[in-house]
N, CA, C and O of each residue as an XYZ file, in Angstrom:
892
protein
N      11.416    -36.669    -18.274
C      10.494    -35.679    -18.802
C      10.593    -35.660    -20.317
O      11.560    -36.164    -20.888
N       9.567    -35.063    -20.988
C       9.616    -34.934    -22.426
C      10.731    -33.977    -22.832
O      11.220    -33.194    -22.018
N      11.124    -34.050    -24.095
C      12.144    -33.122    -24.579
C      11.580    -31.737    -24.835
O      12.325    -30.803    -25.134
N      10.233    -31.597    -24.716
C       9.579    -30.297    -24.847
C       9.753    -29.723    -26.240
O       9.764    -28.503    -26.403
N       9.889    -30.575    -27.254
C      10.076    -30.096    -28.612
C      11.539    -30.134    -29.008
O      12.419    -30.344    -28.173
N      11.788    -29.927    -30.300
C      13.141    -30.043    -30.811
C      13.830    -28.704    -30.986
O      14.982    -28.667    -31.419
N      13.158    -27.590    -30.663
C      13.773    -26.280    -30.799
C      14.733    -25.977    -29.669
O      14.833    -26.748    -28.715
N      15.463    -24.827    -29.768
C      16.441    -24.467    -28.732
C      15.846    -24.371    -27.330
O      16.472    -24.813    -26.367
N      14.635    -23.795    -27.199
C      14.031    -23.670    -25.869
C      13.717    -25.038    -25.287
O      13.939    -25.271    -24.099
N      13.199    -25.949    -26.115
C      12.914    -27.296    -25.633
C      14.170    -28.025    -25.220
O      14.182    -28.722    -24.206
N      15.233    -27.870    -25.999
C      16.497    -28.524    -25.640
C      17.077    -27.939    -24.361
O      17.685    -28.652    -23.563
N      16.883    -26.618    -24.167
C      17.369    -26.005    -22.925
C      16.653    -26.594    -21.717
O      17.297    -26.935    -20.725
N      15.327    -26.720    -21.785
C      14.587    -27.309    -20.667
C      15.016    -28.743    -20.417
O      15.133    -29.170    -19.268
N      15.251    -29.489    -21.494
C      15.696    -30.877    -21.321
C      17.046    -30.927    -20.618
O      17.277    -31.796    -19.778
N      17.943    -29.996    -20.959
C      19.253    -29.950    -20.305
C      19.132    -29.572    -18.831
O      19.836    -30.119    -17.981
N      18.231    -28.630    -18.536
C      18.032    -28.263    -17.125
C      17.574    -29.493    -16.337
O      18.072    -29.763    -15.244
N      16.621    -30.231    -16.905
C      16.151    -31.431    -16.223
C      17.239    -32.471    -16.064
O      17.368    -33.087    -15.007
N      18.024    -32.667    -17.115
C      19.092    -33.672    -17.075
C      20.168    -33.307    -16.068
O      20.710    -34.187    -15.399
N      20.484    -32.028    -15.949
C      21.575    -31.577    -15.079
C      21.042    -30.772    -13.888
O      21.738    -29.899    -13.368
N      19.832    -31.059    -13.463
C      19.215    -30.213    -12.434
C      19.997    -30.210    -11.125
O      20.020    -29.193    -10.432
N      20.638    -31.323    -10.769
C      21.450    -31.326     -9.547
C      22.643    -30.403     -9.690
O      22.994    -29.679     -8.758
N      23.269    -30.430    -10.865
C      24.418    -29.557    -11.097
C      23.987    -28.101    -11.206
O      24.735    -27.207    -10.810
N      22.793    -27.848    -11.736
C      22.276    -26.486    -11.791
C      22.075    -25.953    -10.379
O      22.465    -24.827    -10.072
N      21.467    -26.763     -9.524
C      21.231    -26.328     -8.143
C      22.543    -26.051     -7.427
O      22.645    -25.089     -6.666
N      23.551    -26.890     -7.667
C      24.832    -26.714     -6.987
C      25.568    -25.462     -7.468
O      26.345    -24.871     -6.718
N      25.325    -25.061     -8.706
C      26.057    -23.929     -9.281
C      25.444    -22.582     -8.934
O      26.095    -21.551     -9.097
N      24.207    -22.572     -8.460
C      23.512    -21.324     -8.162
C      23.350    -21.147     -6.658
O      23.141    -22.120     -5.933
N      23.446    -19.910     -6.191
C      23.153    -19.679     -4.774
C      21.638    -19.664     -4.573
O      20.879    -19.780     -5.535
N      21.207    -19.522     -3.333
C      19.773    -19.635     -3.040
C      18.949    -18.600     -3.803
O      17.882    -18.919     -4.327
N      19.440    -17.365     -3.866
C      18.689    -16.315     -4.552
C      18.620    -16.575     -6.054
O      17.571    -16.395     -6.673
N      19.734    -16.996     -6.633
C      19.758    -17.281     -8.077
C      18.854    -18.462     -8.421
O      18.174    -18.454     -9.446
N      18.853    -19.467     -7.562
C      18.013    -20.632     -7.826
C      16.531    -20.280     -7.683
O      15.700    -20.735     -8.468
N      16.208    -19.469     -6.677
C      14.819    -19.032     -6.517
C      14.365    -18.230     -7.732
O      13.219    -18.350     -8.166
N      15.268    -17.407     -8.285
C      14.932    -16.650     -9.489
C      14.652    -17.596    -10.660
O      13.691    -17.399    -11.403
N      15.492    -18.621    -10.821
C      15.268    -19.589    -11.890
C      13.907    -20.261    -11.735
O      13.177    -20.404    -12.715
N      13.565    -20.667    -10.542
C      12.267    -21.317    -10.322
C      11.116    -20.359    -10.615
O      10.095    -20.765    -11.171
N      11.276    -19.097    -10.244
C      10.242    -18.108    -10.534
C      10.047    -17.968    -12.039
O       8.916    -17.885    -12.518
N      11.144    -17.941    -12.779
C      11.061    -17.800    -14.231
C      10.447    -19.053    -14.866
O       9.665    -18.948    -15.811
N      10.793    -20.222    -14.359
C      10.183    -21.453    -14.881
C       8.685    -21.485    -14.584
O       7.892    -21.920    -15.419
N       8.302    -21.025    -13.400
C       6.875    -20.960    -13.073
C       6.140    -20.008    -13.997
O       5.006    -20.270    -14.396
N       6.796    -18.888    -14.341
C       6.171    -17.940    -15.263
C       5.970    -18.580    -16.633
O       4.934    -18.373    -17.265
N       6.946    -19.351    -17.096
C       6.809    -20.052    -18.377
C       5.705    -21.095    -18.302
O       4.917    -21.239    -19.236
N       5.648    -21.819    -17.195
C       4.634    -22.861    -17.047
C       3.221    -22.288    -17.000
O       2.252    -23.004    -17.253
N       3.097    -20.998    -16.679
C       1.771    -20.396    -16.499
C       1.222    -19.731    -17.756
O       0.048    -19.361    -17.778
N       2.037    -19.563    -18.814
C       1.548    -18.842    -19.983
C       0.651    -19.739    -20.842
O       0.675    -20.965    -20.728
N      -0.127    -19.103    -21.690
C      -0.963    -19.834    -22.640
C      -0.058    -20.363    -23.750
O       0.628    -19.569    -24.393
N      -0.030    -21.670    -24.001
C       0.932    -22.217    -24.962
C       0.850    -21.621    -26.358
O       1.865    -21.526    -27.047
N      -0.341    -21.216    -26.786
C      -0.499    -20.689    -28.141
C      -0.150    -19.206    -28.261
O      -0.169    -18.661    -29.365
N       0.163    -18.556    -27.166
C       0.549    -17.148    -27.185
C       2.059    -17.074    -27.420
O       2.848    -17.064    -26.475
N       2.442    -17.023    -28.685
C       3.856    -17.098    -29.032
C       4.704    -16.021    -28.396
O       5.819    -16.297    -27.955
N       4.193    -14.777    -28.336
C       4.962    -13.697    -27.743
C       5.192    -13.931    -26.256
O       6.296    -13.711    -25.758
N       4.156    -14.378    -25.541
C       4.300    -14.630    -24.109
C       5.257    -15.786    -23.858
O       6.055    -15.737    -22.921
N       5.185    -16.829    -24.688
C       6.095    -17.965    -24.542
C       7.529    -17.511    -24.781
O       8.437    -17.895    -24.044
N       7.736    -16.681    -25.826
C       9.083    -16.193    -26.122
C       9.649    -15.395    -24.948
O      10.791    -15.611    -24.542
N       8.843    -14.465    -24.398
C       9.321    -13.640    -23.286
C       9.630    -14.482    -22.065
O      10.624    -14.245    -21.378
N       8.780    -15.470    -21.788
C       9.015    -16.319    -20.618
C      10.271    -17.169    -20.807
O      11.022    -17.382    -19.856
N      10.503    -17.656    -22.027
C      11.722    -18.429    -22.303
C      12.958    -17.554    -22.132
O      13.979    -18.007    -21.615
N      12.864    -16.292    -22.570
C      13.987    -15.387    -22.378
C      14.229    -15.130    -20.893
O      15.370    -14.958    -20.464
N      13.155    -15.103    -20.115
C      13.324    -14.945    -18.675
C      14.085    -16.104    -18.058
O      14.940    -15.893    -17.199
N      13.789    -17.324    -18.483
C      14.534    -18.495    -18.008
C      15.998    -18.376    -18.414
O      16.895    -18.648    -17.616
N      16.234    -17.970    -19.655
C      17.605    -17.822    -20.132
C      18.387    -16.816    -19.295
O      19.535    -17.064    -18.927
N      17.756    -15.675    -18.995
C      18.436    -14.665    -18.194
C      18.807    -15.194    -16.815
O      19.889    -14.902    -16.306
N      17.916    -15.967    -16.211
C      18.200    -16.512    -14.881
C      19.383    -17.460    -14.907
O      20.090    -17.596    -13.909
N      19.608    -18.117    -16.036
C      20.684    -19.097    -16.142
C      22.028    -18.472    -16.501
O      23.045    -19.167    -16.517
N      22.049    -17.171    -16.788
C      23.327    -16.518    -17.088
C      24.268    -16.521    -15.881
O      25.466    -16.278    -16.027
N      23.733    -16.794    -14.699
C      24.578    -16.884    -13.510
C      25.395    -18.170    -13.478
O      26.307    -18.291    -12.659
N      25.095    -19.134    -14.347
C      25.854    -20.389    -14.384
C      27.278    -20.140    -14.876
O      27.500    -19.248    -15.695
N      28.239    -20.916    -14.388
C      29.613    -20.800    -14.916
C      29.640    -21.101    -16.416
O      28.803    -21.847    -16.924
N      30.609    -20.514    -17.113
C      30.683    -20.693    -18.561
C      30.937    -22.138    -18.974
O      30.581    -22.530    -20.086
N      31.547    -22.937    -18.100
C      31.821    -24.335    -18.460
C      30.706    -25.286    -18.012
O      30.849    -26.504    -18.121
N      29.597    -24.733    -17.510
C      28.483    -25.589    -17.087
C      27.798    -26.178    -18.320
O      27.653    -25.480    -19.323
N      27.371    -27.448    -18.274
C      26.775    -28.073    -19.463
C      25.498    -27.403    -19.957
O      25.149    -27.548    -21.129
N      24.789    -26.671    -19.091
C      23.570    -25.986    -19.519
C      23.894    -24.633    -20.152
O      23.149    -24.157    -21.009
N      24.993    -24.013    -19.737
C      25.323    -22.640    -20.172
C      25.479    -22.540    -21.683
O      25.122    -21.520    -22.273
N      26.007    -23.580    -22.316
C      26.260    -23.526    -23.754
C      24.981    -23.436    -24.579
O      25.025    -23.020    -25.736
N      23.848    -23.817    -24.005
C      22.579    -23.804    -24.752
C      21.888    -22.450    -24.728
O      20.868    -22.278    -25.396
N      22.409    -21.485    -23.979
C      21.691    -20.223    -23.802
C      21.717    -19.347    -25.041
O      20.720    -18.698    -25.356
N      22.835    -19.315    -25.748
C      22.916    -18.457    -26.928
C      21.915    -18.875    -27.996
O      21.350    -18.027    -28.686
N      21.695    -20.176    -28.134
C      20.752    -20.646    -29.148
C      19.344    -20.134    -28.864
O      18.606    -19.806    -29.793
N      18.970    -20.063    -27.603
C      17.647    -19.552    -27.244
C      17.550    -18.064    -27.566
O      16.497    -17.590    -27.994
N      18.634    -17.329    -27.366
C      18.622    -15.887    -27.623
C      18.586    -15.582    -29.120
O      17.913    -14.639    -29.536
N      19.297    -16.361    -29.932
C      19.497    -16.019    -31.332
C      18.432    -16.556    -32.279
O      18.302    -16.071    -33.403
N      17.666    -17.555    -31.835
C      16.695    -18.156    -32.751
C      15.615    -17.147    -33.138
O      15.116    -16.402    -32.294
N      15.261    -17.133    -34.423
C      14.273    -16.176    -34.915
C      12.843    -16.673    -34.737
O      11.942    -15.880    -34.464
N      12.626    -17.979    -34.888
C      11.278    -18.542    -34.795
C      10.802    -18.529    -33.345
O      11.614    -18.683    -32.432
N       9.501    -18.350    -33.119
C       8.983    -18.413    -31.739
C       9.159    -19.809    -31.164
O       9.136    -20.789    -31.908
N       9.335    -19.916    -29.850
C       9.472    -21.241    -29.236
C       8.229    -22.080    -29.475
O       7.125    -21.555    -29.620
N       8.425    -23.382    -29.513
C       7.312    -24.292    -29.728
C       6.385    -24.277    -28.508
O       6.876    -24.194    -27.382
N       5.069    -24.355    -28.694
C       4.128    -24.315    -27.554
C       4.388    -25.403    -26.520
O       4.071    -25.236    -25.343
N       4.967    -26.520    -26.963
C       5.183    -27.631    -26.030
C       6.171    -27.298    -24.922
O       6.261    -28.041    -23.945
N       6.931    -26.176    -25.048
C       7.855    -25.849    -23.960
C       7.099    -25.490    -22.689
O       7.637    -25.627    -21.591
N       5.860    -25.032    -22.824
C       5.068    -24.723    -21.634
C       4.806    -25.998    -20.845
O       4.955    -26.012    -19.623
N       4.419    -27.067    -21.528
C       4.235    -28.352    -20.858
C       5.556    -28.839    -20.287
O       5.598    -29.398    -19.191
N       6.635    -28.626    -21.031
C       7.945    -29.032    -20.525
C       8.311    -28.306    -19.249
O       8.895    -28.899    -18.342
N       7.969    -27.011    -19.168
C       8.261    -26.257    -17.947
C       7.441    -26.783    -16.775
O       7.930    -26.839    -15.646
N       6.198    -27.167    -17.041
C       5.364    -27.715    -15.972
C       5.935    -29.034    -15.471
O       5.960    -29.289    -14.267
N       6.391    -29.866    -16.391
C       6.993    -31.142    -15.985
C       8.294    -30.904    -15.225
O       8.584    -31.583    -14.241
N       9.070    -29.934    -15.693
C      10.337    -29.639    -15.024
C      10.112    -29.133    -13.611
O      10.857    -29.495    -12.700
N       9.089    -28.295    -13.412
C       8.813    -27.789    -12.080
C       8.468    -28.905    -11.109
O       8.734    -28.799     -9.912
N       7.873    -29.979    -11.625
C       7.532    -31.110    -10.764
C       8.782    -31.821    -10.265
O       8.735    -32.537     -9.264
N       9.908    -31.625    -10.964
C      11.153    -32.281    -10.573
C      12.009    -31.427     -9.638
O      12.956    -31.915     -9.022
N      11.661    -30.160     -9.546
C      12.512    -29.222     -8.823
C      11.777    -28.660     -7.621
O      10.547    -28.682     -7.566
N      12.540    -28.153     -6.654
C      11.934    -27.626     -5.432
C      11.093    -26.406     -5.752
O      11.478    -25.613     -6.611
N       9.950    -26.227     -5.087
C       9.106    -25.059     -5.355
C       9.778    -23.763     -4.918
O      10.567    -23.747     -3.973
N       9.458    -22.689     -5.612
C       9.961    -21.368     -5.232
C       9.228    -20.863     -4.004
O       8.123    -21.320     -3.713
N       9.831    -19.916     -3.270
C       9.123    -19.327     -2.125
C       7.821    -18.694     -2.572
O       7.752    -18.141     -3.670
N       6.769    -18.763     -1.732
C       5.492    -18.143     -2.102
C       5.685    -16.669     -2.421
O       6.462    -15.998     -1.742
N       4.990    -16.136     -3.450
C       5.195    -14.744     -3.833
C       4.732    -13.750     -2.792
O       5.146    -12.591     -2.829
N       3.874    -14.171     -1.850
C       3.381    -13.221     -0.864
C       4.202    -13.251      0.421
O       3.785    -12.687      1.432
N       5.368    -13.904      0.395
C       6.258    -13.883      1.542
C       7.646    -13.488      1.058
O       8.526    -14.343      0.959
N       7.865    -12.191      0.749
C       9.152    -11.759      0.225
C      10.292    -12.067      1.185
O      10.125    -12.026      2.404
N      11.480    -12.383      0.601
C      12.656    -12.634      1.423
C      13.241    -11.304      1.881
O      12.659    -10.245      1.645
N      14.420    -11.368      2.549
C      15.018    -10.153      3.072
C      15.335     -9.137      1.999
O      15.139     -7.938      2.196
N      15.830     -9.615      0.844
C      16.136     -8.696     -0.250
C      14.886     -7.977     -0.713
O      14.915     -6.769     -0.948
N      13.781     -8.710     -0.847
C      12.535     -8.087     -1.263
C      12.046     -7.081     -0.232
O      11.496     -6.041     -0.594
N      12.238     -7.377      1.037
C      11.864     -6.411      2.073
C      12.627     -5.108      1.886
O      12.064     -4.028      2.061
N      13.910     -5.201      1.529
C      14.692     -3.996      1.270
C      14.093     -3.206      0.116
O      14.005     -1.979      0.179
N      13.685     -3.898     -0.931
C      13.100     -3.217     -2.084
C      11.779     -2.558     -1.722
O      11.466     -1.478     -2.223
N      11.006     -3.197     -0.859
C       9.728     -2.626     -0.457
C       9.896     -1.385      0.412
O       8.971     -0.582      0.530
N      11.061     -1.224      1.016
C      11.296     -0.035      1.840
C      11.662      1.190      0.999
O      11.666      2.310      1.509
N      11.967      0.987     -0.278
C      12.306      2.120     -1.141
C      11.057      2.972     -1.384
O       9.947      2.440     -1.402
N      11.219      4.286     -1.571
C      10.054      5.144     -1.844
C       9.254      4.615     -3.034
O       9.824      4.196     -4.041
N       7.939      4.641     -2.905
C       7.087      4.061     -3.942
C       5.752      4.794     -3.992
O       5.343      5.450     -3.034
N       5.091      4.665     -5.129
C       3.743      5.180     -5.307
C       2.737      4.056     -5.122
O       3.030      2.893     -5.399
N       1.569      4.407     -4.658
C       0.490      3.426     -4.583
C      -0.047      3.164     -5.986
O       0.333      3.836     -6.945
N      -0.920      2.197     -6.091
C      -1.543      1.885     -7.378
C      -2.291      3.092     -7.926
O      -2.145      3.433     -9.100
N      -3.087      3.738     -7.086
C      -3.857      4.888     -7.545
C      -2.948      6.042     -7.966
O      -3.210      6.715     -8.963
N      -1.890      6.262     -7.208
C      -0.962      7.345     -7.553
C      -0.260      7.070     -8.876
O      -0.105      7.969     -9.703
N       0.162      5.826     -9.070
C       0.843      5.472    -10.318
C      -0.093      5.601    -11.510
O       0.299      6.102    -12.565
N      -1.322      5.151    -11.341
C      -2.281      5.247    -12.435
C      -2.590      6.714    -12.762
O      -2.788      7.063    -13.926
N      -2.630      7.563    -11.743
C      -2.873      8.979    -11.989
C      -1.723      9.590    -12.788
O      -1.949     10.397    -13.690
N      -0.488      9.202    -12.455
C       0.670      9.706    -13.199
C       0.633      9.241    -14.653
O       1.053      9.967    -15.553
N       0.133      8.036    -14.874
C       0.118      7.458    -16.217
C      -1.103      7.886    -17.025
O      -1.188      7.598    -18.218
N      -2.036      8.564    -16.391
C      -3.244      8.955    -17.077
C      -4.163      7.789    -17.363
O      -4.922      7.819    -18.332
N      -4.104      6.773    -16.542
C      -4.891      5.550    -16.731
C      -4.125      4.375    -16.169
O      -3.229      4.551    -15.344
N      -4.470      3.179    -16.607
C      -3.795      1.980    -16.105
C      -2.299      2.052    -16.393
O      -1.882      2.452    -17.479
N      -1.505      1.661    -15.411
C      -0.053      1.671    -15.590
C       0.353      0.633    -16.630
O      -0.184     -0.475    -16.626
N       1.284      0.962    -17.517
C       1.713     -0.001    -18.537
C       2.449     -1.178    -17.899
O       3.009     -1.038    -16.811
N       2.456     -2.336    -18.561
C       3.092     -3.517    -17.975
C       4.593     -3.367    -17.795
O       5.189     -4.092    -16.998
N       5.228     -2.429    -18.529
C       6.676     -2.249    -18.384
C       7.064     -1.667    -17.032
O       8.209     -1.813    -16.606
N       6.138     -1.018    -16.357
C       6.464     -0.451    -15.053
C       6.635     -1.552    -14.014
O       5.892     -2.533    -13.999
N       7.621     -1.373    -13.154
C       7.830     -2.318    -12.057
C       6.708     -2.150    -11.051
O       6.458     -1.052    -10.554
N       6.037     -3.248    -10.759
C       4.946     -3.255     -9.776
C       5.250     -4.356     -8.771
O       5.278     -5.533     -9.131
N       5.476     -3.989     -7.525
C       5.818     -4.944     -6.478
C       4.600     -5.212     -5.606
O       3.900     -4.290     -5.189
N       4.365     -6.473     -5.345
C       3.236     -6.864     -4.494
C       3.691     -6.890     -3.041
O       4.466     -7.757     -2.638
N       3.209     -5.949     -2.275
C       3.524     -5.870     -0.853
C       2.382     -6.533     -0.076
O       1.252     -6.045     -0.107
N       2.665     -7.645      0.623
C       1.579     -8.319      1.344
C       0.975     -7.466      2.444
O      -0.116     -7.760      2.935
N       1.671     -6.421      2.831
C       1.157     -5.561      3.903
C       0.493     -4.285      3.370
O      -0.417     -3.745      3.998
N       0.957     -3.805      2.203
C       0.476     -2.517      1.735
C      -0.061     -2.489      0.322
O      -0.286     -1.407     -0.219
N      -0.274     -3.628     -0.290
C      -0.799     -3.660     -1.646
C       0.272     -3.380     -2.692
O       1.466     -3.493     -2.418
N      -0.167     -3.015     -3.889
C       0.761     -2.785     -4.995
C       1.599     -1.534     -4.746
O       1.097     -0.512     -4.278
N       2.897     -1.639     -5.073
C       3.814     -0.513     -4.922
C       4.592     -0.344     -6.224
O       5.119     -1.312     -6.774
N       4.657      0.883     -6.707
C       5.407      1.219     -7.914
C       6.618      2.050     -7.487
O       6.448      3.209     -7.108
N       7.831      1.499     -7.533
C       9.003      2.270     -7.088
C       9.027      3.666     -7.693
O       8.839      3.847     -8.896
N       9.263      4.642     -6.832
C       9.093      6.043     -7.207
C      10.121      6.513     -8.227
O       9.849      7.448     -8.981
N      11.301      5.883     -8.270
C      12.342      6.337     -9.182
C      11.894      6.270    -10.645
O      12.496      6.917    -11.501
N      10.851      5.498    -10.939
C      10.397      5.349    -12.319
C       9.739      6.613    -12.877
O       9.498      6.720    -14.080
N       9.452      7.567    -11.990
C       8.740      8.787    -12.376
C       9.591     10.015    -12.056
O      10.358      9.997    -11.093
N       9.466     11.089    -12.856
C      10.121     12.353    -12.482
C       9.625     12.829    -11.118
O       8.482     12.581    -10.735
N      10.491     13.505    -10.409
C      10.126     13.966     -9.063
C       8.963     14.939     -9.133
O       8.982     15.894     -9.910
N       7.958     14.690     -8.318
C       6.853     15.613     -8.188
C       5.686     15.340     -9.102
O       4.549     15.260     -8.638
N       5.935     15.192    -10.399
C       4.834     14.988    -11.321
C       5.377     14.409    -12.623
O       6.589     14.316    -12.820
N       4.470     14.026    -13.499
C       4.886     13.559    -14.813
C       4.733     12.069    -14.987
O       4.675     11.311    -14.019
N       4.667     11.660    -16.248
C       4.562     10.252    -16.599
C       5.910      9.564    -16.446
O       6.919     10.243    -16.252
N       5.961      8.239    -16.528
C       7.223      7.528    -16.308
C       8.321      7.965    -17.282
O       8.045      8.366    -18.413
N       9.560      7.880    -16.821
C      10.697      8.126    -17.699
C      10.674      7.123    -18.857
O      10.459      5.931    -18.642
N      10.892      7.597    -20.057
C      10.937      6.704    -21.207
C      12.104      5.731    -21.103
O      11.970      4.570    -21.489
N      13.262      6.190    -20.583
C      14.405      5.288    -20.466
C      14.118      4.182    -19.456
O      14.598      3.061    -19.618
N      13.344      4.483    -18.416
C      12.967      3.447    -17.458
C      12.121      2.374    -18.149
O      12.321      1.177    -17.942
N      11.187      2.821    -18.961
C      10.346      1.867    -19.688
C      11.195      1.009    -20.615
O      10.971     -0.197    -20.726
N      12.177      1.630    -21.286
C      13.030      0.899    -22.214
C      13.883     -0.135    -21.485
O      13.990     -1.280    -21.923
N      14.481      0.269    -20.386
C      15.305     -0.665    -19.609
C      14.443     -1.770    -19.005
O      14.839     -2.936    -18.997
N      13.270     -1.407    -18.502
C      12.396     -2.414    -17.907
C      11.972     -3.472    -18.921
O      11.798     -4.639    -18.569
N      11.806     -3.067    -20.173
C      11.496     -4.064    -21.201
C      12.661     -5.027    -21.381
O      12.451     -6.230    -21.540
N      13.883     -4.512    -21.357
C      15.061     -5.379    -21.463
C      15.144     -6.341    -20.282
O      15.517     -7.503    -20.440
N      14.795     -5.845    -19.101
C      14.907     -6.648    -17.872
C      13.690     -7.542    -17.629
O      13.632     -8.251    -16.625
N      12.720     -7.510    -18.544
C      11.503     -8.315    -18.415
C      10.800     -8.035    -17.092
O      10.442     -8.951    -16.352
N      10.613     -6.756    -16.816
C      10.012     -6.363    -15.537
C       8.596     -6.878    -15.374
O       8.131     -7.061    -14.249
N       7.900     -7.117    -16.483
C       6.535     -7.638    -16.356
C       6.522     -9.085    -15.908
O       5.520     -9.558    -15.373
N       7.637     -9.804    -16.124
C       7.763    -11.196    -15.684
C       8.461    -11.272    -14.326
O       8.060    -12.048    -13.458
N       9.502    -10.466    -14.148
C      10.307    -10.524    -12.928
C      10.490     -9.115    -12.359
O      11.578     -8.547    -12.464
N       9.441     -8.544    -11.758
C       9.564     -7.184    -11.236
C      10.584     -7.062    -10.110
O      11.230     -6.022     -9.977
N      10.739     -8.103     -9.298
C      11.704     -8.040     -8.199
C      13.130     -7.949     -8.729
O      13.936     -7.170     -8.221
N      13.443     -8.752     -9.758
C      14.785     -8.702    -10.331
C      15.064     -7.361    -10.980
O      16.163     -6.823    -10.849
N      14.066     -6.811    -11.687
C      14.247     -5.499    -12.312
C      14.448     -4.414    -11.260
O      15.305     -3.545    -11.418
N      13.662     -4.461    -10.187
C      13.810     -3.469     -9.121
C      15.175     -3.580     -8.460
O      15.791     -2.567     -8.130
N      15.651     -4.803     -8.266
C      16.968     -4.998     -7.652
C      18.067     -4.408     -8.534
O      19.032     -3.846     -8.016
N      17.935     -4.528     -9.866
C      18.941     -3.941    -10.760
C      18.968     -2.422    -10.604
O      20.043     -1.832    -10.490
N      17.824     -1.800    -10.597
C      17.754     -0.343    -10.500
C      18.257      0.183     -9.161
O      18.860      1.255     -9.100
N      18.011     -0.566     -8.088
C      18.242     -0.045     -6.744
C      19.500     -0.590     -6.085
O      19.722     -0.353     -4.898
N      20.334     -1.322     -6.836
C      21.583     -1.871     -6.311
C      22.769     -1.203     -6.997
O      22.638     -0.656     -8.092
N      23.924     -1.253     -6.346
C      25.134     -0.713     -6.956
C      25.478     -1.437     -8.245
O      25.296     -2.649     -8.353
N      25.969     -0.700     -9.210
C      26.295     -1.262    -10.515
C      27.719     -0.855    -10.889
O      27.998      0.328    -11.085
N      28.620     -1.834    -10.987
C      30.020     -1.518    -11.270
C      30.191     -0.955    -12.680
O      31.083     -0.139    -12.912
N      29.349     -1.377    -13.624
C      29.415     -0.873    -15.001
C      29.188      0.638    -15.017
O      29.881      1.374    -15.718
N      28.202      1.090    -14.229
C      27.822      2.501    -14.221
C      28.539      3.314    -13.151
O      28.583      4.542    -13.231
N      29.105      2.637    -12.144
C      29.770      3.336    -11.059
C      28.814      3.928    -10.053
O      29.134      4.924     -9.402
N      27.643      3.330     -9.914
C      26.664      3.820     -8.954
C      25.374      3.051     -9.062
O      25.304      2.044     -9.767
N      24.352      3.513     -8.372
C      23.041      2.892     -8.413
C      22.261      3.443     -9.602
O      22.081      4.657     -9.692
N      21.788      2.588    -10.522
C      21.121      3.099    -11.725
C      20.002      4.095    -11.433
O      19.899      5.117    -12.112
N      19.161      3.817    -10.435
C      18.049      4.722    -10.153
C      18.543      6.115     -9.772
O      17.923      7.118    -10.123
N      19.657      6.169     -9.054
C      20.199      7.462     -8.635
C      20.873      8.203     -9.782
O      21.130      9.402     -9.678
N      21.158      7.508    -10.864
C      21.866      8.110    -11.992
C      20.919      8.592    -13.089
O      21.365      9.143    -14.095
N      19.603      8.386    -12.897
C      18.635      8.882    -13.865
C      18.751     10.405    -13.990
O      18.703     11.118    -12.988
N      18.903     10.894    -15.210
C      19.056     12.316    -15.433
C      20.471     12.822    -15.267
O      20.768     13.953    -15.650
N      21.352     12.012    -14.705
C      22.751     12.401    -14.521
C      23.648     11.750    -15.565
O      24.687     12.303    -15.927
N      23.248     10.578    -16.049
C      23.961      9.906    -17.128
C      23.105      9.944    -18.388
O      21.879     10.016    -18.303
N      23.742      9.897    -19.559
C      22.943      9.768    -20.786
C      22.094      8.502    -20.741
O      22.529      7.462    -20.246
N      20.891      8.609    -21.260
C      19.977      7.471    -21.217
C      20.601      6.211    -21.805
O      20.396      5.112    -21.291
N      21.366      6.375    -22.891
C      21.911      5.201    -23.569
C      22.939      4.462    -22.724
O      23.174      3.275    -22.948
N      23.556      5.137    -21.755
C      24.472      4.432    -20.851
C      23.688      3.485    -19.941
O      24.133      2.369    -19.672
N      22.533      3.929    -19.474
C      21.681      3.047    -18.673
C      21.178      1.887    -19.503
O      21.183      0.744    -19.047
N      20.745      2.171    -20.714
C      20.263      1.104    -21.585
C      21.405      0.124    -21.896
O      21.197     -1.089    -21.905
N      22.582      0.643    -22.144
C      23.721     -0.233    -22.440
C      24.077     -1.135    -21.292
O      24.422     -2.297    -21.504
N      24.002     -0.622    -20.063
C      24.322     -1.448    -18.901
C      23.312     -2.574    -18.736
O      23.674     -3.705    -18.414
N      22.026     -2.249    -18.962
C      20.997     -3.296    -18.881
C      21.164     -4.302    -20.003
O      21.009     -5.504    -19.786
N      21.481     -3.821    -21.211
C      21.669     -4.735    -22.338
C      22.848     -5.665    -22.087
O      22.801     -6.836    -22.464
N      23.916     -5.156    -21.451
C      25.071     -5.993    -21.142
C      24.681     -7.133    -20.203
O      25.158     -8.259    -20.347
N      23.816     -6.830    -19.249
C      23.336     -7.886    -18.346
C      22.524     -8.930    -19.119
O      22.707    -10.135    -18.947
N      21.626     -8.437    -19.973
C      20.748     -9.349    -20.718
C      21.556    -10.244    -21.647
O      21.253    -11.428    -21.802
N      22.587     -9.671    -22.265
C      23.385    -10.448    -23.214
C      24.477    -11.241    -22.545
O      25.159    -12.029    -23.200
N      24.662    -11.046    -21.225
C      25.661    -11.826    -20.512
C      27.080    -11.365    -20.750
O      28.016    -12.142    -20.565
N      27.266    -10.113    -21.157
C      28.611     -9.586    -21.410
C      29.340     -9.298    -20.099
O      30.485     -8.849    -20.116
């Protein structure tokens, strides 16, 4: 495959392609499916949209944080995080070429068992969420596609009974790239968290907002 440009993001994609067998061996099925989902998101963006390319590249980087620290691809992740310049547009083509070398991700309309668990959590319909937001729901909100029931917005994102979304939820969702990976963001909120000593969604209003933000930032930075 092409090197996808000479910047950090292009070099990261080249390393994934070069070590793709070792990447697959180092990740479990769920982690590998997440990586493929993030690569597909990068492959789908408009190459000239620098902000979208940057966010999609960060999504790939986050998925690779599950790699062991001594993995040959892991060392390239910090460069992608720290670079100030936007990724080169050619990384989109590189992601498309890389996807051709790797197994396809599960279809988005057939959620796995973990996704089924997330869909069972209390949620608002599209119309209900839009009513709470006073219009179209912002992209930072987690929106899950339920093949049986349409769009679902996990209810924890809103104060009980009424009101617009929690600001801290929006802030954390931006860190977790919920607009790119809503399933991963929902799993973070609705799963036990050793950093916080509980489930983040259940701790809304019980912990200071900055503790929730700090826990999400620690995940994003790989601490």
